[in-house]
Tab-separated table of C-alpha atoms and ligand atoms in Angstrom:
chain	number	residue	atom	x	y	z
H	1	UNK	CA	-10.771	10.965	-35.120
H	2	UNK	CA	-10.116	14.641	-34.406
H	3	UNK	CA	-6.854	15.248	-32.547
H	4	UNK	CA	-7.080	17.262	-29.315
H	5	UNK	CA	-3.670	16.277	-27.943
H	6	UNK	CA	-2.359	19.862	-28.246
H	7	UNK	CA	-5.345	21.461	-26.557
H	8	UNK	CA	-5.769	22.419	-22.927
H	9	UNK	CA	-7.456	20.326	-20.256
H	10	UNK	CA	-11.019	21.679	-20.461
H	11	UNK	CA	-11.098	21.447	-24.263
H	12	UNK	CA	-9.892	17.843	-24.085
H	13	UNK	CA	-12.464	17.016	-21.395
H	14	UNK	CA	-15.259	18.178	-23.702
H	15	UNK	CA	-14.006	17.047	-27.116
H	16	UNK	CA	-11.408	14.253	-26.955
H	17	UNK	CA	-12.841	10.968	-28.230
H	18	UNK	CA	-16.231	12.601	-28.859
H	19	UNK	CA	-16.377	12.835	-32.652
H	20	UNK	CA	-19.882	13.324	-34.084
H	21	UNK	CA	-21.555	10.017	-34.949
H	22	UNK	CA	-20.660	9.309	-38.620
H	23	UNK	CA	-24.066	7.789	-39.487
H	24	UNK	CA	-26.233	10.692	-38.244
H	25	UNK	CA	-24.015	13.586	-37.141
H	26	UNK	CA	-25.314	13.223	-33.567
H	27	UNK	CA	-23.016	15.466	-31.495
H	28	UNK	CA	-23.195	13.135	-28.490
H	29	UNK	CA	-21.650	9.669	-28.748
H	30	UNK	CA	-24.578	7.216	-29.039
H	31	UNK	CA	-25.109	4.536	-26.395
H	32	UNK	CA	-24.336	1.398	-28.406
H	33	UNK	CA	-26.535	-0.880	-26.326
H	34	UNK	CA	-25.642	-4.115	-28.096
H	35	UNK	CA	-23.958	-7.385	-27.178
H	36	UNK	CA	-22.941	-8.454	-30.687
H	37	UNK	CA	-22.339	-7.129	-34.214
H	38	UNK	CA	-23.589	-8.571	-37.493
H	39	UNK	CA	-20.877	-10.004	-39.746
H	40	UNK	CA	-20.958	-9.757	-43.537
H	41	UNK	CA	-19.395	-13.197	-43.853
H	42	UNK	CA	-17.678	-15.300	-41.163
H	43	UNK	CA	-14.786	-13.242	-39.796
H	44	UNK	CA	-15.601	-10.161	-41.876
H	45	UNK	CA	-16.990	-7.409	-39.680
H	46	UNK	CA	-16.626	-3.665	-39.117
H	47	UNK	CA	-13.949	-4.135	-36.436
H	48	UNK	CA	-16.428	-5.213	-33.766
H	49	UNK	CA	-17.091	-8.877	-32.964
H	50	UNK	CA	-18.559	-9.183	-29.465
H	51	UNK	CA	-19.191	-6.427	-26.944
H	52	UNK	CA	-17.171	-7.806	-24.007
H	53	UNK	CA	-14.144	-6.965	-26.114
H	54	UNK	CA	-15.173	-3.778	-27.909
H	55	UNK	CA	-17.980	-1.257	-27.765
H	56	UNK	CA	-17.914	2.111	-29.573
H	57	UNK	CA	-19.322	4.060	-26.590
H	58	UNK	CA	-16.628	2.577	-24.355
H	59	UNK	CA	-13.944	3.305	-26.973
H	60	UNK	CA	-14.965	6.976	-27.112
H	61	UNK	CA	-14.709	7.227	-23.322
H	62	UNK	CA	-11.340	5.424	-23.273
H	63	UNK	CA	-9.937	7.927	-25.796
H	64	UNK	CA	-11.256	10.767	-23.679
H	65	UNK	CA	-9.733	9.518	-20.398
H	66	UNK	CA	-6.410	8.715	-22.119
H	67	UNK	CA	-6.310	12.319	-23.385
H	68	UNK	CA	-6.900	13.698	-19.862
H	69	UNK	CA	-3.875	11.773	-18.537
H	70	UNK	CA	-1.828	12.623	-21.649
H	71	UNK	CA	-1.613	8.869	-22.184
H	72	UNK	CA	-1.642	6.766	-25.321
H	73	UNK	CA	-4.031	4.027	-24.148
H	74	UNK	CA	-6.905	3.587	-21.722
H	75	UNK	CA	-8.912	0.487	-20.825
H	76	UNK	CA	-12.128	0.925	-18.831
H	77	UNK	CA	-13.399	-1.626	-16.308
H	78	UNK	CA	-16.670	-2.234	-14.497
H	79	UNK	CA	-15.217	-0.724	-11.280
H	80	UNK	CA	-12.038	0.678	-9.794
H	81	UNK	CA	-11.450	-2.681	-8.109
H	82	UNK	CA	-11.917	-4.408	-11.479
H	83	UNK	CA	-9.144	-2.182	-12.852
H	84	UNK	CA	-6.832	-2.862	-9.880
H	85	UNK	CA	-7.565	-6.585	-10.212
H	86	UNK	CA	-6.393	-6.499	-13.843
H	87	UNK	CA	-3.044	-4.972	-12.830
H	88	UNK	CA	-2.448	-7.664	-10.189
H	89	UNK	CA	-3.380	-10.338	-12.761
H	90	UNK	CA	-0.265	-9.302	-14.719
H	91	UNK	CA	1.739	-10.991	-11.904
H	92	UNK	CA	2.615	-14.638	-11.211
H	93	UNK	CA	2.801	-16.699	-7.978
H	94	UNK	CA	6.020	-15.810	-6.155
H	95	UNK	CA	5.996	-12.209	-7.348
H	96	UNK	CA	6.170	-9.442	-4.750
H	97	UNK	CA	4.461	-6.067	-4.585
H	98	UNK	CA	5.517	-3.043	-2.562
H	99	UNK	CA	2.697	-0.717	-1.598
H	100	UNK	CA	1.683	1.895	0.973
H	101	UNK	CA	0.513	1.382	4.553
H	102	UNK	CA	-2.376	3.855	4.136
H	103	UNK	CA	-4.269	2.298	1.271
H	104	UNK	CA	-7.856	2.331	0.048
H	105	UNK	CA	-9.569	-0.353	2.194
H	106	UNK	CA	-10.811	-2.314	-0.825
H	107	UNK	CA	-7.314	-2.499	-2.327
H	108	UNK	CA	-5.933	-3.757	1.000
H	109	UNK	CA	-8.729	-6.347	1.169
H	110	UNK	CA	-8.102	-7.591	-2.387
H	111	UNK	CA	-4.336	-7.834	-1.875
H	112	UNK	CA	-4.504	-9.663	1.475
H	113	UNK	CA	-7.711	-11.718	1.197
H	114	UNK	CA	-7.585	-12.710	-2.480
H	115	UNK	CA	-4.111	-12.446	-3.966
H	116	UNK	CA	-2.029	-13.578	-0.984
H	117	UNK	CA	-3.906	-16.896	-1.473
H	118	UNK	CA	-2.524	-17.027	-5.016
H	119	UNK	CA	1.069	-16.772	-3.771
H	120	UNK	CA	1.668	-13.071	-4.352
H	121	UNK	CA	3.424	-11.278	-1.509
H	122	UNK	CA	2.588	-7.701	-0.516
H	123	UNK	CA	4.717	-5.331	1.575
H	124	UNK	CA	2.666	-2.510	3.144
H	125	UNK	CA	5.201	0.179	3.990
H	126	UNK	CA	5.500	3.892	4.671
H	127	UNK	CA	6.058	5.439	1.244
H	128	UNK	CA	6.344	9.084	2.340
H	129	UNK	CA	10.110	8.504	2.291
H	130	UNK	CA	10.679	6.814	-1.084
H	131	UNK	CA	14.128	5.599	0.075
H	132	UNK	CA	12.210	3.158	2.289
H	133	UNK	CA	11.215	1.211	-0.839
H	134	UNK	CA	14.791	0.055	-1.472
H	135	UNK	CA	14.822	-2.039	1.722
H	136	UNK	CA	12.020	-4.231	0.377
H	137	UNK	CA	13.228	-4.787	-3.188
H	138	UNK	CA	14.461	-8.238	-4.175
H	139	UNK	CA	14.595	-10.320	-7.368
H	140	UNK	CA	10.874	-11.137	-7.051
H	141	UNK	CA	9.677	-7.532	-6.792
H	142	UNK	CA	7.546	-6.790	-9.848
H	143	UNK	CA	5.182	-3.965	-8.911
H	144	UNK	CA	5.158	-0.779	-6.872
H	145	UNK	CA	1.530	0.250	-6.177
H	146	UNK	CA	1.234	3.849	-5.000
H	147	UNK	CA	-1.832	5.789	-3.918
H	148	UNK	CA	-1.459	9.567	-3.497
H	149	UNK	CA	-2.954	11.517	-1.821
H	150	UNK	CA	-3.576	8.621	0.557
H	151	UNK	CA	-6.948	7.795	1.953
H	152	UNK	CA	-7.924	9.056	4.476
H	153	UNK	CA	-4.836	10.693	6.049
H	154	UNK	CA	-3.899	12.665	2.937
H	155	UNK	CA	-0.205	11.787	2.880
H	156	UNK	CA	1.509	12.779	-0.349
H	157	UNK	CA	3.871	10.264	-1.967
H	158	UNK	CA	6.587	11.601	-4.271
H	159	UNK	CA	5.680	9.921	-7.592
H	160	UNK	CA	8.840	11.011	-9.438
H	161	UNK	CA	11.057	9.645	-6.641
H	162	UNK	CA	9.152	6.329	-6.719
H	163	UNK	CA	9.506	6.198	-10.520
H	164	UNK	CA	13.287	6.663	-10.318
H	165	UNK	CA	13.614	3.720	-7.917
H	166	UNK	CA	11.149	1.561	-9.890
H	167	UNK	CA	12.975	2.177	-13.208
H	168	UNK	CA	16.407	1.480	-11.712
H	169	UNK	CA	15.127	-1.889	-10.463
H	170	UNK	CA	12.953	-2.857	-13.433
H	171	UNK	CA	9.742	-2.695	-11.385
H	172	UNK	CA	6.394	-1.513	-12.766
H	173	UNK	CA	5.017	1.608	-11.095
H	174	UNK	CA	1.218	1.901	-10.914
H	175	UNK	CA	-0.413	4.966	-9.334
H	176	UNK	CA	-3.971	5.063	-7.999
H	177	UNK	CA	-4.803	8.636	-9.061
H	178	UNK	CA	-8.415	8.563	-7.838
H	179	UNK	CA	-8.120	11.209	-5.102
H	180	UNK	CA	-6.319	13.736	-7.304
H	181	UNK	CA	-8.186	13.169	-10.601
H	182	UNK	CA	-6.352	13.892	-13.880
H	183	UNK	CA	-7.110	17.589	-13.361
H	184	UNK	CA	-4.767	17.817	-10.355
H	185	UNK	CA	-2.078	15.244	-11.131
H	186	UNK	CA	-0.753	13.248	-14.115
H	187	UNK	CA	1.443	10.350	-12.899
H	188	UNK	CA	2.542	9.188	-16.400
H	189	UNK	CA	4.363	12.507	-16.839
H	190	UNK	CA	6.155	11.826	-13.530
H	191	UNK	CA	7.372	8.393	-14.698
H	192	UNK	CA	4.536	6.011	-13.743
H	193	UNK	CA	3.866	3.069	-16.077
H	194	UNK	CA	0.162	2.689	-15.272
H	195	UNK	CA	-2.410	5.116	-13.880
H	196	UNK	CA	-5.505	3.702	-12.218
H	197	UNK	CA	-8.737	5.604	-11.581
H	198	UNK	CA	-11.831	4.726	-9.701
H	199	UNK	CA	-13.908	6.539	-12.334
H	200	UNK	CA	-16.754	6.253	-9.819
H	201	UNK	CA	-15.339	9.310	-8.028
H	202	UNK	CA	-14.238	12.611	-9.640
H	203	UNK	CA	-14.271	11.471	-13.281
H	204	UNK	CA	-17.909	10.323	-13.149
H	205	UNK	CA	-18.512	13.094	-10.656
H	206	UNK	CA	-22.240	12.613	-10.083
H	207	UNK	CA	-22.399	9.557	-7.805
H	208	UNK	CA	-24.384	7.605	-10.384
H	209	UNK	CA	-21.859	5.167	-11.892
H	210	UNK	CA	-19.304	2.607	-10.648
H	211	UNK	CA	-16.365	2.272	-13.065
H	212	UNK	CA	-12.581	1.965	-13.279
H	213	UNK	CA	-9.862	2.835	-15.784
H	214	UNK	CA	-6.200	2.059	-16.493
H	215	UNK	CA	-4.075	4.412	-18.594
H	216	UNK	CA	-0.611	3.683	-19.998
H	217	UNK	CA	1.810	4.859	-22.683
H	218	UNK	CA	3.324	1.390	-23.116
H	219	UNK	CA	1.894	-0.668	-26.015
H	220	UNK	CA	2.852	-4.031	-24.420
H	221	UNK	CA	1.290	-3.182	-21.045
H	222	UNK	CA	-1.824	-1.974	-22.832
H	223	UNK	CA	-2.067	-5.198	-24.821
H	224	UNK	CA	-1.796	-7.241	-21.624
H	225	UNK	CA	-4.405	-5.177	-19.794
H	226	UNK	CA	-6.815	-5.351	-22.716
H	227	UNK	CA	-6.256	-9.119	-22.949
H	228	UNK	CA	-7.122	-9.428	-19.234
H	229	UNK	CA	-10.258	-7.282	-19.702
H	230	UNK	CA	-11.460	-9.379	-22.614
H	231	UNK	CA	-10.510	-12.693	-20.967
H	232	UNK	CA	-11.818	-11.999	-17.458
H	233	UNK	CA	-14.807	-9.841	-18.353
H	234	UNK	CA	-14.857	-6.873	-15.954
H	235	UNK	CA	-16.078	-4.624	-18.779
H	236	UNK	CA	-18.326	-1.600	-18.157
H	237	UNK	CA	-21.725	-1.241	-19.857
H	238	UNK	CA	-22.296	1.319	-22.634
H	239	UNK	CA	-24.892	3.335	-20.683
H	240	UNK	CA	-22.367	3.840	-17.871
H	241	UNK	CA	-19.720	4.875	-20.408
H	242	UNK	CA	-22.122	7.477	-21.788
H	243	UNK	CA	-22.857	8.838	-18.305
H	244	UNK	CA	-19.160	9.145	-17.509
H	245	UNK	CA	-18.450	10.950	-20.803
H	246	UNK	CA	-21.200	13.382	-19.916
H	247	UNK	CA	-19.770	13.789	-16.414
H	248	UNK	CA	-16.237	14.438	-17.659
H	249	UNK	CA	-17.374	17.375	-19.811
H	250	UNK	CA	-17.517	19.469	-16.615
H	251	UNK	CA	-14.549	17.889	-14.785
H	252	UNK	CA	-12.412	21.036	-15.008
H	253	UNK	CA	-15.271	23.249	-13.760
H	254	UNK	CA	-16.111	20.898	-10.916
H	255	UNK	CA	-12.479	20.508	-9.846
H	256	UNK	CA	-11.961	24.269	-9.716
H	257	UNK	CA	-14.908	24.530	-7.349
H	258	UNK	CA	-13.902	21.431	-5.312
H	259	UNK	CA	-10.501	23.070	-4.763
H	260	UNK	CA	-11.970	26.490	-3.903
H	261	UNK	CA	-14.515	25.017	-1.471
H	262	UNK	CA	-11.931	22.595	-0.071
H	263	UNK	CA	-9.611	25.451	0.841
H	264	UNK	CA	-12.381	27.480	2.518
H	265	UNK	CA	-13.625	24.482	4.512
H	266	UNK	CA	-10.083	23.459	5.519
H	267	UNK	CA	-9.301	26.999	6.690
H	268	UNK	CA	-12.526	27.132	8.701
H	269	UNK	CA	-11.832	23.769	10.383
H	270	UNK	CA	-8.151	24.427	11.123
H	271	UNK	CA	-8.927	26.898	13.910
H	272	UNK	CA	-12.138	25.247	15.145
H	273	UNK	CA	-11.879	24.444	18.901
H	274	UNK	CA	-13.366	20.927	18.463
H	275	UNK	CA	-10.784	19.863	15.872
H	276	UNK	CA	-7.631	18.206	17.169
H	277	UNK	CA	-6.010	17.530	13.809
H	278	UNK	CA	-6.728	18.267	10.170
H	279	UNK	CA	-5.284	16.541	7.123
H	280	UNK	CA	-5.252	18.658	3.956
H	281	UNK	CA	-2.135	18.939	1.751
H	282	UNK	CA	-2.711	22.633	0.959
H	283	UNK	CA	-1.553	23.779	4.413
H	284	UNK	CA	2.084	24.891	4.443
H	285	UNK	CA	2.568	22.934	7.699
H	286	UNK	CA	1.342	19.659	6.107
H	287	UNK	CA	4.418	17.367	6.279
H	288	UNK	CA	4.366	16.689	2.517
H	289	UNK	CA	3.173	20.123	1.356
H	290	UNK	CA	6.257	20.775	-0.796
H	291	UNK	CA	5.806	17.533	-2.751
H	292	UNK	CA	2.091	18.246	-3.134
H	293	UNK	CA	2.963	21.669	-4.560
H	294	UNK	CA	5.470	20.106	-6.931
H	295	UNK	CA	3.318	17.299	-8.351
H	296	UNK	CA	-0.258	18.624	-8.030
H	297	UNK	CA	-1.885	21.671	-9.664
H	298	UNK	CA	-4.014	22.393	-6.586
H	299	UNK	CA	-4.952	20.604	-3.372
H	300	UNK	CA	-8.458	19.264	-3.952
H	301	UNK	CA	-11.538	18.898	-1.811
H	302	UNK	CA	-10.648	15.856	0.326
H	303	UNK	CA	-10.115	16.690	3.999
H	304	UNK	CA	-9.877	14.501	7.091
H	305	UNK	CA	-10.355	15.727	10.650
H	306	UNK	CA	-9.752	14.214	14.072
H	307	UNK	CA	-12.320	15.370	16.640
H	308	UNK	CA	-10.777	16.528	19.913
H	309	UNK	CA	-11.319	13.925	22.662
H	310	UNK	CA	-14.465	12.550	20.984
H	311	UNK	CA	-15.641	9.015	21.897
H	312	UNK	CA	-17.013	6.729	19.186
H	313	UNK	CA	-20.560	7.698	20.288
H	314	UNK	CA	-19.801	11.420	20.136
H	315	UNK	CA	-18.163	10.960	16.715
H	316	UNK	CA	-21.240	9.051	15.445
H	317	UNK	CA	-23.515	11.796	16.796
H	318	UNK	CA	-21.628	14.507	14.908
H	319	UNK	CA	-21.416	12.361	11.756
H	320	UNK	CA	-25.195	11.898	11.849
H	321	UNK	CA	-26.168	15.540	12.398
H	322	UNK	CA	-25.261	17.106	9.052
H	323	UNK	CA	-27.991	18.608	6.863
H	324	UNK	CA	-26.123	19.484	3.652
H	325	UNK	CA	-23.273	16.924	3.876
H	326	UNK	CA	-24.605	13.359	3.459
H	327	UNK	CA	-23.228	10.495	5.533
H	328	UNK	CA	-22.049	8.038	2.869
H	329	UNK	CA	-19.097	6.119	1.478
H	330	UNK	CA	-17.515	7.304	-1.772
H	331	UNK	CA	-16.249	10.748	-2.768
H	332	UNK	CA	-15.697	13.070	-5.686
H	333	UNK	CA	-19.345	13.743	-6.561
H	334	UNK	CA	-20.955	17.179	-6.847
H	335	UNK	CA	-22.584	16.723	-3.423
H	336	UNK	CA	-20.622	16.939	-0.187
H	337	UNK	CA	-20.189	13.673	1.726
H	338	UNK	CA	-18.987	12.797	5.187
H	339	UNK	CA	-17.581	9.368	5.980
H	340	UNK	CA	-16.413	7.545	9.121
H	341	UNK	CA	-13.516	5.481	7.736
H	342	UNK	CA	-13.018	3.241	10.804
H	343	UNK	CA	-16.523	1.749	10.430
H	344	UNK	CA	-17.242	2.480	6.765
H	345	UNK	CA	-14.607	2.614	3.990
H	346	UNK	CA	-11.760	1.148	6.084
H	347	UNK	CA	-13.709	-1.356	8.206
H	348	UNK	CA	-12.009	-4.269	6.405
H	349	UNK	CA	-8.600	-3.196	7.796
H	350	UNK	CA	-7.839	-4.719	11.248
H	351	UNK	CA	-7.966	-2.135	14.089
H	352	UNK	CA	-4.260	-2.297	15.049
H	353	UNK	CA	-3.277	-1.533	11.468
H	354	UNK	CA	-5.914	1.191	11.186
H	355	UNK	CA	-4.644	2.847	14.360
H	356	UNK	CA	-1.065	2.619	13.131
H	357	UNK	CA	-2.113	4.389	9.913
H	358	UNK	CA	-3.908	7.105	11.910
H	359	UNK	CA	-7.412	5.916	10.936
H	360	UNK	CA	-8.657	6.387	14.508
H	361	UNK	CA	-12.268	6.138	15.678
H	362	UNK	CA	-12.675	9.918	16.027
H	363	UNK	CA	-11.519	10.612	12.457
H	364	UNK	CA	-14.016	11.836	9.860
H	365	UNK	CA	-13.337	12.258	6.154
H	366	UNK	CA	-14.998	14.998	4.123
H	367	UNK	CA	-15.490	15.007	0.378
H	368	UNK	CA	-16.216	18.682	-0.171
H	369	UNK	CA	-18.679	19.074	-3.051
H	370	UNK	CA	-19.468	22.002	-5.323
H	371	UNK	CA	-22.362	23.555	-3.379
H	372	UNK	CA	-22.180	27.159	-2.104
H	373	UNK	CA	-19.365	27.075	0.415
H	374	UNK	CA	-21.183	29.359	2.892
H	375	UNK	CA	-23.844	26.658	3.271
H	376	UNK	CA	-21.201	23.973	3.810
H	377	UNK	CA	-19.488	25.999	6.538
H	378	UNK	CA	-22.837	26.722	8.258
H	379	UNK	CA	-23.564	22.988	8.185
H	380	UNK	CA	-20.179	22.149	9.736
H	381	UNK	CA	-20.746	24.827	12.413
H	382	UNK	CA	-24.104	23.396	13.492
H	383	UNK	CA	-22.977	19.737	13.339
H	384	UNK	CA	-19.835	20.388	15.413
H	385	UNK	CA	-21.875	22.415	17.927
M	1	PLP	C1	-13.187	4.063	-4.556
M	1	PLP	C2	-11.748	3.818	-4.662
M	1	PLP	C3	-11.251	2.656	-5.252
M	1	PLP	C4	-12.172	1.547	-5.746
M	1	PLP	O1	-12.960	1.939	-6.815
M	1	PLP	P1	-14.443	1.354	-7.093
M	1	PLP	O2	-14.857	2.090	-8.305
M	1	PLP	O3	-15.255	1.651	-5.877
M	1	PLP	O4	-14.301	-0.117	-7.303
M	1	PLP	C5	-9.883	2.519	-5.355
M	1	PLP	N1	-9.035	3.464	-4.905
M	1	PLP	C6	-9.480	4.591	-4.318
M	1	PLP	C7	-8.496	5.600	-3.838
M	1	PLP	C8	-10.844	4.813	-4.179
M	1	PLP	O5	-11.271	5.928	-3.585
């Protein structure tokens, strides 16, 4: 296996884990579409027994994603939720988790509707002031689950400050790095124990795969996570692994353009008369801008806007009148998407809690794609008109 650990991000994205196939020299990792592997005699095989546990296409992708987070290990899952599920399965009844109050809707749903039934307690708190965490720590606290930037109000949580508190109290810190992608932010370097990605988003990048990943530097945590993958079976298929490897080869190019377009769109919307509020961490007046500048390389293409005085009907009308942006859940693909969190991605969060988190009915979330930005701004102009 060629070593790309000393190379820069784009070189790693293209080459890490992607050695030519030893049997043919094929430059692209083959799709090992197989469920089992022939054994020479019982127990003697080439390192592969059954494909829920190991698949060479998946292994190549795992090496690649680990390299992008400067991590030692990566385990891929059939979805981001499958990856999150594996982290929670490291816990026991009676354990407590501290997490944010502005969380991906699916994570909130899993924590409250599935794992509270198994006797795990979750505290959903404001993490923008990391000191807040200390109030909720007790002997049962085992995990701090942080998402930053948050979805959809783009709060920035100070990962290094969280890591200091987690370490001092012997708590695992896991960071959902989906919104930033490994191009913008590397939580392991800031002290996180586990990084989670919904690979579905920026890593895959083409809105054609659902997948998740967990990255860690800790051998014991890795062993546990791999054991959970193999035992519980949320493994991704080899074709999907191939598609993601192909997607990642342009991650650095796509992210550069997402950031460039994101800035232009955010600047256009900031002064638009129909916009009451805009959430984008690149603005110097964003409340967490300094932390964003410290822990992120750039500010990305995720923007949320609150429409001035718009009713739910008026908000729906605007959301439905785009021609280049598509109205859809998800984010991080090459195409621009618009989403109405209150009825789409965050519908599983009760209204009082949504309102408290700022996910109001006249809020729209944009995933700015990599199209020509002039066309995106024209589209916003006509839809808002
Ligand atoms: C999409 C998403 C998830 C869930 O990932 P899936 O691949 O859809 O299961 C988790 N966290 C964040 C921030 C997401 O955007």
